[in-house]
Structures are given as C-alpha cells and as structure tokens.
Short mmCIF file of N, CA and C in Angstrom, two decimals:
data_model
loop_
_atom_site.label_atom_id
_atom_site.label_comp_id
_atom_site.label_asym_id
_atom_site.label_seq_id
_atom_site.Cartn_x
_atom_site.Cartn_y
_atom_site.Cartn_z
N PRO A 11 33.64 0.77 16.38
CA PRO A 11 33.26 1.54 17.33
C PRO A 11 31.79 1.65 18.02
N LYS A 12 31.12 1.59 19.57
CA LYS A 12 30.55 1.33 19.81
C LYS A 12 29.38 2.64 19.80
N GLY A 13 28.02 2.27 18.77
CA GLY A 13 26.57 2.47 18.31
C GLY A 13 26.40 2.15 16.85
N ARG A 14 27.94 2.42 16.18
CA ARG A 14 27.59 1.22 14.76
C ARG A 14 26.99 0.79 14.33
N LYS A 15 26.83 0.84 13.21
CA LYS A 15 25.61 -0.95 12.85
C LYS A 15 26.84 -1.41 12.31
N ASP A 16 27.05 -2.78 11.91
CA ASP A 16 27.53 -2.92 10.85
C ASP A 16 27.00 -3.33 9.91
N PRO A 17 27.57 -2.86 8.53
CA PRO A 17 26.96 -2.72 7.29
C PRO A 17 26.71 -3.22 6.12
N ARG A 18 27.48 -5.07 6.86
CA ARG A 18 26.61 -6.01 6.38
C ARG A 18 25.63 -6.42 6.51
N LYS A 19 25.20 -6.03 8.21
CA LYS A 19 23.43 -6.86 8.84
C LYS A 19 22.72 -5.21 8.29
N VAL A 20 23.01 -4.47 8.39
CA VAL A 20 21.73 -3.55 7.30
C VAL A 20 21.44 -4.02 5.95
N LEU A 21 22.30 -4.14 5.15
CA LEU A 21 22.36 -4.69 4.58
C LEU A 21 21.36 -5.54 4.15
N PHE A 22 21.48 -6.95 4.99
CA PHE A 22 20.82 -8.43 5.00
C PHE A 22 19.80 -7.88 5.59
N MET A 23 19.25 -7.51 7.10
CA MET A 23 17.98 -7.15 7.11
C MET A 23 17.41 -6.02 5.90
N ALA A 24 17.68 -4.99 5.13
CA ALA A 24 17.35 -4.68 4.19
C ALA A 24 16.09 -5.64 3.06
N LYS A 25 17.75 -6.17 2.78
CA LYS A 25 16.87 -7.33 1.86
C LYS A 25 16.02 -7.96 2.15
N GLN A 26 16.12 -8.93 3.83
CA GLN A 26 14.95 -9.25 4.22
C GLN A 26 13.68 -8.34 4.15
N THR A 27 13.20 -7.46 4.58
CA THR A 27 12.79 -6.75 4.24
C THR A 27 11.79 -6.69 3.00
N GLU A 28 12.86 -6.63 1.66
CA GLU A 28 12.51 -6.40 0.69
C GLU A 28 12.00 -7.69 0.18
N SER A 29 12.55 -8.83 0.33
CA SER A 29 12.30 -10.13 -0.07
C SER A 29 10.42 -10.17 0.64
N LYS A 30 9.71 -9.51 1.77
CA LYS A 30 8.69 -9.82 2.29
C LYS A 30 7.87 -8.85 2.63
N PRO A 31 6.84 -8.62 2.14
CA PRO A 31 6.10 -6.94 2.08
C PRO A 31 5.42 -7.75 3.31
N SER A 32 5.24 -6.00 3.67
CA SER A 32 4.53 -6.06 4.94
C SER A 32 3.16 -6.10 4.37
N GLU A 33 1.87 -6.35 5.05
CA GLU A 33 0.67 -6.57 5.21
C GLU A 33 -0.17 -5.23 4.08
N PHE A 34 0.73 -4.85 4.73
CA PHE A 34 -0.10 -2.99 3.97
C PHE A 34 0.07 -3.27 2.96
N GLN A 35 1.33 -3.35 2.77
CA GLN A 35 1.53 -3.51 1.06
C GLN A 35 1.00 -4.54 0.06
N LEU A 36 1.37 -5.75 0.97
CA LEU A 36 -0.10 -6.79 0.31
C LEU A 36 -0.92 -6.00 -0.06
N VAL A 37 -2.09 -5.37 1.15
CA VAL A 37 -3.19 -4.62 0.70
C VAL A 37 -3.43 -3.75 -0.54
N THR A 38 -2.00 -2.63 -1.49
CA THR A 38 -2.10 -2.01 -1.74
C THR A 38 -1.72 -2.34 -3.28
N GLN A 39 -0.70 -3.60 -3.06
CA GLN A 39 -0.78 -4.23 -4.46
C GLN A 39 -2.20 -5.30 -4.95
N PHE A 40 -2.67 -5.18 -4.03
CA PHE A 40 -3.84 -5.21 -4.45
C PHE A 40 -4.64 -4.60 -4.79
N PHE A 41 -5.04 -3.77 -4.28
CA PHE A 41 -5.72 -2.20 -5.12
C PHE A 41 -5.25 -1.78 -6.34
N ARG A 42 -4.37 -2.24 -6.14
CA ARG A 42 -3.14 -1.72 -7.71
C ARG A 42 -4.11 -2.46 -9.10
N LYS A 43 -3.36 -4.39 -8.02
CA LYS A 43 -4.52 -4.49 -9.61
C LYS A 43 -6.10 -4.77 -9.71
N THR A 44 -6.51 -4.99 -8.53
CA THR A 44 -8.33 -4.02 -8.83
C THR A 44 -8.80 -3.07 -10.03
N LEU A 45 -7.70 -1.89 -9.23
CA LEU A 45 -7.79 -0.72 -10.33
C LEU A 45 -7.53 -1.54 -11.60
N LYS A 46 -6.70 -2.14 -12.01
CA LYS A 46 -6.02 -2.24 -13.53
C LYS A 46 -7.37 -2.79 -14.33
N ASP A 47 -7.22 -4.34 -13.41
CA ASP A 47 -8.01 -5.15 -13.69
C ASP A 47 -9.30 -4.93 -14.21
N ARG A 48 -9.92 -3.93 -13.37
CA ARG A 48 -11.12 -3.55 -13.35
C ARG A 48 -11.41 -2.07 -14.50
N GLY A 49 -9.67 -2.00 -15.02
CA GLY A 49 -10.15 -0.35 -15.80
C GLY A 49 -10.36 0.84 -15.02
N ILE A 50 -9.92 0.73 -13.90
CA ILE A 50 -10.42 2.03 -13.57
C ILE A 50 -9.14 3.46 -12.92
N SER A 51 -9.56 4.46 -13.58
CA SER A 51 -8.32 5.44 -13.68
C SER A 51 -7.95 5.66 -12.26
N TYR A 52 -5.69 5.95 -11.67
CA TYR A 52 -6.20 6.28 -10.63
C TYR A 52 -7.42 8.21 -10.24
N ARG A 53 -7.66 8.54 -11.10
CA ARG A 53 -7.70 9.62 -11.16
C ARG A 53 -9.77 9.35 -10.53
N ASP A 54 -10.34 9.08 -11.50
CA ASP A 54 -11.74 7.73 -11.49
C ASP A 54 -11.47 7.44 -9.82
N PHE A 55 -10.91 7.17 -9.35
CA PHE A 55 -11.21 6.23 -8.19
C PHE A 55 -10.45 6.97 -6.83
N ALA A 56 -9.47 8.06 -7.69
CA ALA A 56 -9.99 8.94 -6.18
C ALA A 56 -10.90 9.50 -5.89
N ARG A 57 -11.65 10.11 -7.06
CA ARG A 57 -12.65 11.26 -7.27
C ARG A 57 -13.80 10.58 -6.42
N LYS A 58 -14.21 9.06 -6.47
CA LYS A 58 -14.68 8.49 -5.46
C LYS A 58 -14.52 8.63 -4.14
N LEU A 59 -13.61 8.17 -3.55
CA LEU A 59 -12.68 8.84 -2.53
C LEU A 59 -12.80 10.39 -1.53
N ASP A 60 -12.33 11.23 -2.79
CA ASP A 60 -13.44 12.44 -2.60
C ASP A 60 -11.58 12.31 -2.10
N ILE A 61 -10.68 12.22 -2.35
CA ILE A 61 -9.23 12.51 -2.14
C ILE A 61 -8.22 12.84 -4.11
N SER A 62 -7.25 13.24 -3.57
CA SER A 62 -6.32 14.35 -4.29
C SER A 62 -6.56 12.61 -5.12
N GLU A 63 -5.71 12.87 -6.83
CA GLU A 63 -4.87 11.92 -6.90
C GLU A 63 -3.85 11.71 -7.04
N SER A 64 -3.40 12.41 -5.99
CA SER A 64 -1.68 12.00 -5.58
C SER A 64 -2.06 11.80 -4.79
N GLY A 65 -2.87 11.92 -3.64
CA GLY A 65 -2.94 11.94 -2.70
C GLY A 65 -3.38 9.72 -2.73
N LEU A 66 -3.84 9.21 -3.31
CA LEU A 66 -4.62 7.43 -3.93
C LEU A 66 -2.61 7.34 -3.82
N LYS A 67 -2.31 8.27 -4.57
CA LYS A 67 -1.28 7.55 -5.77
C LYS A 67 -0.43 7.26 -3.73
N LYS A 68 -0.22 8.15 -3.56
CA LYS A 68 0.74 7.92 -2.32
C LYS A 68 0.92 7.28 -1.64
N ILE A 69 -0.57 6.62 -1.04
CA ILE A 69 -1.56 5.17 -0.09
C ILE A 69 -0.65 4.19 -0.86
N LEU A 70 -0.92 4.69 -2.06
CA LEU A 70 -0.93 2.63 -3.34
C LEU A 70 0.57 2.64 -3.53
N ASN A 71 1.49 3.77 -2.75
CA ASN A 71 2.38 3.71 -3.29
C ASN A 71 4.02 3.14 -2.13
N GLY A 72 2.50 3.34 -0.86
CA GLY A 72 3.51 2.82 0.04
C GLY A 72 3.36 3.93 1.51
N ASP A 73 3.07 5.05 1.35
CA ASP A 73 2.41 5.75 2.44
C ASP A 73 1.67 5.66 3.76
N ASP A 74 1.66 5.41 4.95
CA ASP A 74 0.70 5.31 5.52
C ASP A 74 -0.38 5.22 5.42
N THR A 75 -1.41 4.48 6.21
CA THR A 75 -2.90 5.46 5.35
C THR A 75 -3.94 4.67 6.93
N SER A 76 -4.83 4.44 7.88
CA SER A 76 -5.07 4.47 7.87
C SER A 76 -5.83 2.91 7.30
N TYR A 77 -6.37 2.06 8.82
CA TYR A 77 -7.54 0.75 8.01
C TYR A 77 -8.88 1.63 7.61
N GLN A 78 -9.51 3.17 8.06
CA GLN A 78 -10.55 3.24 8.27
C GLN A 78 -10.63 4.17 6.64
N ARG A 79 -9.59 3.75 5.69
CA ARG A 79 -9.22 4.84 4.80
C ARG A 79 -9.67 3.26 3.79
N LEU A 80 -8.22 2.31 4.03
CA LEU A 80 -8.34 1.42 3.55
C LEU A 80 -9.38 0.11 3.07
N SER A 81 -10.41 0.45 4.53
CA SER A 81 -12.16 -0.44 4.19
C SER A 81 -12.14 1.01 3.16
N GLN A 82 -12.17 2.53 3.57
CA GLN A 82 -13.77 3.03 2.65
C GLN A 82 -12.85 2.45 1.13
N MET A 83 -11.93 2.50 0.73
CA MET A 83 -11.24 1.64 -0.51
C MET A 83 -11.87 0.86 -1.63
N ALA A 84 -12.02 -0.31 -0.23
CA ALA A 84 -12.40 -1.41 -0.18
C ALA A 84 -14.14 -1.24 -0.64
N ARG A 85 -15.01 -0.95 0.43
CA ARG A 85 -16.74 -0.68 0.21
C ARG A 85 -16.10 0.61 -1.13
N ALA A 86 -15.64 0.84 -1.53
CA ALA A 86 -15.33 1.60 -3.39
C ALA A 86 -15.80 0.79 -4.13
N LEU A 87 -14.72 -0.20 -3.88
CA LEU A 87 -14.80 -1.77 -4.58
C LEU A 87 -15.63 -2.16 -4.89
N ASN A 88 -16.66 -2.30 -3.79
CA ASN A 88 -17.14 -3.08 -2.89
C ASN A 88 -17.45 -4.38 -3.10
N MET A 89 -15.79 -4.12 -1.83
CA MET A 89 -15.50 -5.32 -1.30
C MET A 89 -15.61 -5.16 0.72
N ARG A 90 -15.00 -5.90 1.01
CA ARG A 90 -14.82 -5.38 2.45
C ARG A 90 -12.81 -6.29 3.17
N LEU A 91 -12.04 -5.79 3.92
CA LEU A 91 -12.36 -6.26 3.93
C LEU A 91 -11.91 -6.86 5.54
N SER A 92 -10.82 -8.23 5.59
CA SER A 92 -11.21 -9.06 6.84
C SER A 92 -9.61 -9.47 7.02
N GLU A 93 -9.72 -10.35 8.33
CA GLU A 93 -8.82 -10.80 8.77
C GLU A 93 -8.00 -11.63 8.33
#
C-alpha cells in the first residue's frame, strides 16, 4: 500500500544507525568514561553543574541537550569542546 514503508528497509536503516554513533553520542560516551576514569560520581558532577542527578543521567543517556550545556560539562572537567 502507498505510504507504508518496507519493514526490511526500516530495520536496515535502524541497524545502520545503531552501528554508527552520532557525534552527540560520542561526546556523551566520552563524558561517561571520563567521569568513571576520574572516580567522579554522577551525583557529585550534577551538583557541580547545578543540575539534578536525573537530569545529568538523561543527558548522558542520549537526551538531546545544548552545545552550551556540553561546553559547561567540559569546563567542569577542565576540558574544552572543539570541532
């Protein structure tokens, strides 16, 4: 029928998306690894950013956020975001 997507194509597109993380996902993975490597808890880092721990977890688990927030997170770890 017209307007319906081929389920095989949708599944293929989903697998392609899963296998190649977005830049945002790479950045949040980097933040999670850095926090773990430095022994910084999500609760302590969230306090430093003046956001809730659940808000930080949402960001780190893929909820969209602003460049400003990511930049603030980098500065809190004495780092900077660059292109």
